[in-house]
């Protein structure tokens, strides 16, 4: 079964490559509607694309199939692929083999992975491969995969999964169960219960709890990457026309969306907007922007429908921007761009037609459609920002200052995280110390109680012995009297017996008088000569 799985993936990859090669020049295959994002990187996290060029992690970079994440020893990383959370403990390396609307296939090359599968669509497929096996998630839950030299340990704290070997072997991983496998044919060397949580699982549980309590999750689909960052940088409000909207808190005068950032080319989506704000992922890749009064508000649409990722939900206008050096992929879009209003269709500015031009418009009111988003500005509140050379909309010095502030903020966040981890470890150590002291006190109290019980038992035995001795002493005169009375009775009985014996002997020695004959008339009937005798 596992061999068929791997062969199917290889065949699909070959077919996709052949299809891409067969596409005519200028055409582009529709990129996936789902990406992955690093939500908790630190200085020890790097990533690389298919070219193998490792570089520092960027929290606003969208990851897709072919990318890899590397975590240094002592560091942690958290990725979100749709609604699913992937948490790594360094040293670790994770490869994203497939990531699209329905499939998520990962390869753990080193270290430990904690996988939280929140929800699964009926046709969704989630798979984790290692050097020993392939794990296919059957039901949502929390899973753990540890790669060790020559073996793989898998654990399911919740949910179920099916494990596959190289030659079609399969096994079921039930909730609260873990197992260790060697080789590539599912040879289990140990199977037991889930066991306690270690540092990675506890950190993952804390992060999952924070996500469950996120206020933004009440208004957004969890498929929206980066929704956790909105909690601390804005507030939600309800409107009659656009439903629930989010107002960012900024310190920049006359702030406008898609103005403070830069454009970068990201395969397979093309030109992608990278905002300078830490929270600038979800509002610039999902939903629409609308100006309500003097403030800009982000309208994500209703919470229920699934949201799809887009590189930038803007329309382009003006003459094509100058090509960057050594850039021959596509023509550049216009030098002006503006955020799309609710209901306006999205069309890429670099060519190609998306299969979902209404991306980000689910549940939003539809205005008059644009004939050409690249050449026509939308009616109502919108802007057009000039961009010489297709760069960001602010001066380089201001961008460098913001980048420096963002780096300082990230450094502070890392220090705070390290301090929190240190405090958590200290609390854990204090808890263990207090627990040990409590156990020692309990042992001492139990020993004292046992000693006291033994002493009380000895005292009670001594008391019973004393009582028995006193009772014997009190009963001794009575026993002596009883013995005396018994002796007297025995002596009296002996005297009586002797007297009776002497009397019998005297009666025997006394001569007996002769017995007189009975009278004639007193003879017994039947005697001869009697009154009733036989006369014959």
Coordinates of C-alpha atoms in Angstrom, one line a residue, residues 16 19-20 23 26-34 64 99-101 266-270 308-311 313 330 346-348 350-359:
X16 CA 2.5 17.8 -13.3
X19 CA 2.0 19.3 -18.1
X20 CA 4.1 22.3 -17.2
X23 CA 2.2 24.5 -21.7
X26 CA 3.2 32.8 -21.7
X27 CA 0.7 30.4 -20.2
X28 CA 0.9 29.5 -16.5
X29 CA -0.6 26.7 -14.5
X30 CA -3.0 27.9 -11.8
X31 CA -1.0 28.1 -8.5
X32 CA -2.5 26.4 -5.4
X33 CA -5.0 28.2 -3.2
X34 CA -3.2 27.2 0.0
X64 CA 4.8 25.9 -0.9
X99 CA 0.8 21.5 -0.6
X100 CA -2.3 22.4 -2.5
X101 CA -6.1 22.7 -1.9
X266 CA 7.5 34.0 -5.3
X267 CA 7.0 30.9 -7.3
X268 CA 4.4 29.7 -8.3
X269 CA 2.3 32.8 -7.6
X270 CA 4.5 35.4 -9.1
X308 CA -8.0 30.8 -0.6
X309 CA -4.6 32.4 -0.6
X310 CA -3.7 35.1 -3.2
X311 CA -0.3 36.8 -3.6
X313 CA -5.5 41.3 -3.9
X330 CA 6.8 37.5 -17.2
X346 CA -9.1 39.5 -8.6
X347 CA -7.0 38.9 -11.7
X348 CA -3.2 38.5 -11.5
X350 CA 1.4 39.2 -14.5
X351 CA -0.8 37.1 -16.9
X352 CA -2.9 34.1 -16.5
X353 CA -6.5 33.7 -15.2
X354 CA -7.3 32.3 -11.8
X355 CA -9.9 29.7 -11.5
X356 CA -11.4 31.7 -8.7
X357 CA -11.6 35.4 -9.7
X358 CA -13.8 36.1 -6.8
X359 CA -11.2 34.9 -4.3

